[in-house]
Coordinates of C-alpha atoms and ligand atoms in Angstrom, one line a residue:
X24 CA -4.9 -19.0 20.2
X25 CA -1.5 -17.2 20.4
X26 CA 1.0 -18.4 18.0
X27 CA 4.7 -17.7 18.4
X28 CA 5.4 -14.8 16.1
X29 CA 8.0 -16.0 13.8
X30 CA 9.6 -13.8 11.2
X31 CA 7.0 -13.0 8.6
X32 CA 7.8 -14.7 5.3
X33 CA 7.0 -11.5 3.4
X34 CA 8.4 -8.1 4.0
X35 CA 6.0 -5.4 5.0
X36 CA 6.6 -2.0 3.6
X37 CA 5.0 1.4 4.5
X38 CA 3.7 3.5 1.8
X39 CA 3.7 7.3 2.1
X40 CA 2.4 10.3 0.3
X41 CA 5.1 11.9 -1.7
X42 CA 3.7 15.4 -1.0
X43 CA 3.3 15.5 2.7
X44 CA 4.9 12.2 3.9
X45 CA 1.8 11.0 5.6
X46 CA 1.6 7.2 5.9
X47 CA -1.0 5.7 3.7
X48 CA -0.7 2.0 3.9
X49 CA 1.2 -0.8 5.4
X50 CA 1.5 -3.4 2.8
X51 CA 2.7 -6.9 2.5
X52 CA 4.8 -6.7 -0.6
X53 CA 5.6 -9.9 -2.4
X54 CA 8.7 -10.1 -4.4
X55 CA 11.2 -7.3 -5.2
X56 CA 11.1 -4.3 -7.3
X57 CA 9.5 -0.9 -7.3
X58 CA 6.1 -0.1 -6.1
X59 CA 3.6 -0.1 -9.0
X60 CA 0.5 -1.6 -7.5
X61 CA -1.0 -2.7 -4.3
X62 CA -3.4 -5.6 -4.0
X63 CA -6.1 -4.6 -1.5
X64 CA -6.0 -8.0 0.2
X65 CA -2.3 -7.4 1.1
X66 CA -2.9 -4.1 2.8
X67 CA -2.6 -4.6 6.5
X68 CA -3.2 -1.1 7.6
X69 CA -5.1 1.5 5.7
X70 CA -4.8 5.1 6.9
X71 CA -6.8 6.7 4.1
X72 CA -10.4 7.9 4.6
X73 CA -11.2 8.3 0.9
X74 CA -9.8 5.5 -1.3
X75 CA -6.7 6.5 -3.3
X76 CA -6.6 9.9 -1.6
X77 CA -4.1 11.2 1.0
X78 CA -6.0 11.9 4.2
X79 CA -3.9 15.0 4.9
X80 CA -3.2 16.9 1.7
X81 CA -5.8 15.3 -0.6
X82 CA -3.4 14.1 -3.2
X83 CA -4.8 11.3 -5.3
X84 CA -2.0 8.8 -5.3
X85 CA -3.6 5.8 -6.9
X86 CA -6.4 4.4 -9.1
X87 CA -8.5 1.5 -8.3
X88 CA -8.4 -1.3 -10.8
X89 CA -8.6 -5.0 -11.2
X90 CA -5.5 -7.0 -11.9
X91 CA -6.4 -10.4 -13.1
X92 CA -9.7 -10.1 -11.3
X93 CA -8.2 -9.0 -8.0
X94 CA -9.0 -5.5 -6.6
X95 CA -5.9 -3.4 -6.5
X96 CA -4.6 0.1 -6.4
X97 CA -2.3 1.2 -9.1
X98 CA 0.1 3.8 -7.8
X99 CA 0.3 7.0 -9.8
X100 CA 4.0 7.5 -10.6
X101 CA 5.6 9.9 -8.2
X102 CA 2.6 10.3 -5.9
X103 CA 3.6 7.8 -3.3
X104 CA 6.8 6.1 -2.1
X105 CA 7.6 3.2 0.1
X106 CA 10.3 2.4 2.6
Ligands
ZN17 ZN1 -0.3 13.9 1.4

């Protein structure tokens, strides 16, 4: 069933590798503030082939962890940016 596509209540951001500028994720970011962690359930597009690793240059940009029991990636400072 097609629903009218209203404005999404949450902003989507794209997350890129800091080294080679390859897109890594599209992510539904709740709230404001800088990018520290990504909950896996909020990632709407995943361009990585190995988790936490840039598919192009191999930079490890995050670590898998649980945040209050929810699987998430913790972004390693300086390895990824969003816009
Ligand atoms: Zn890269």
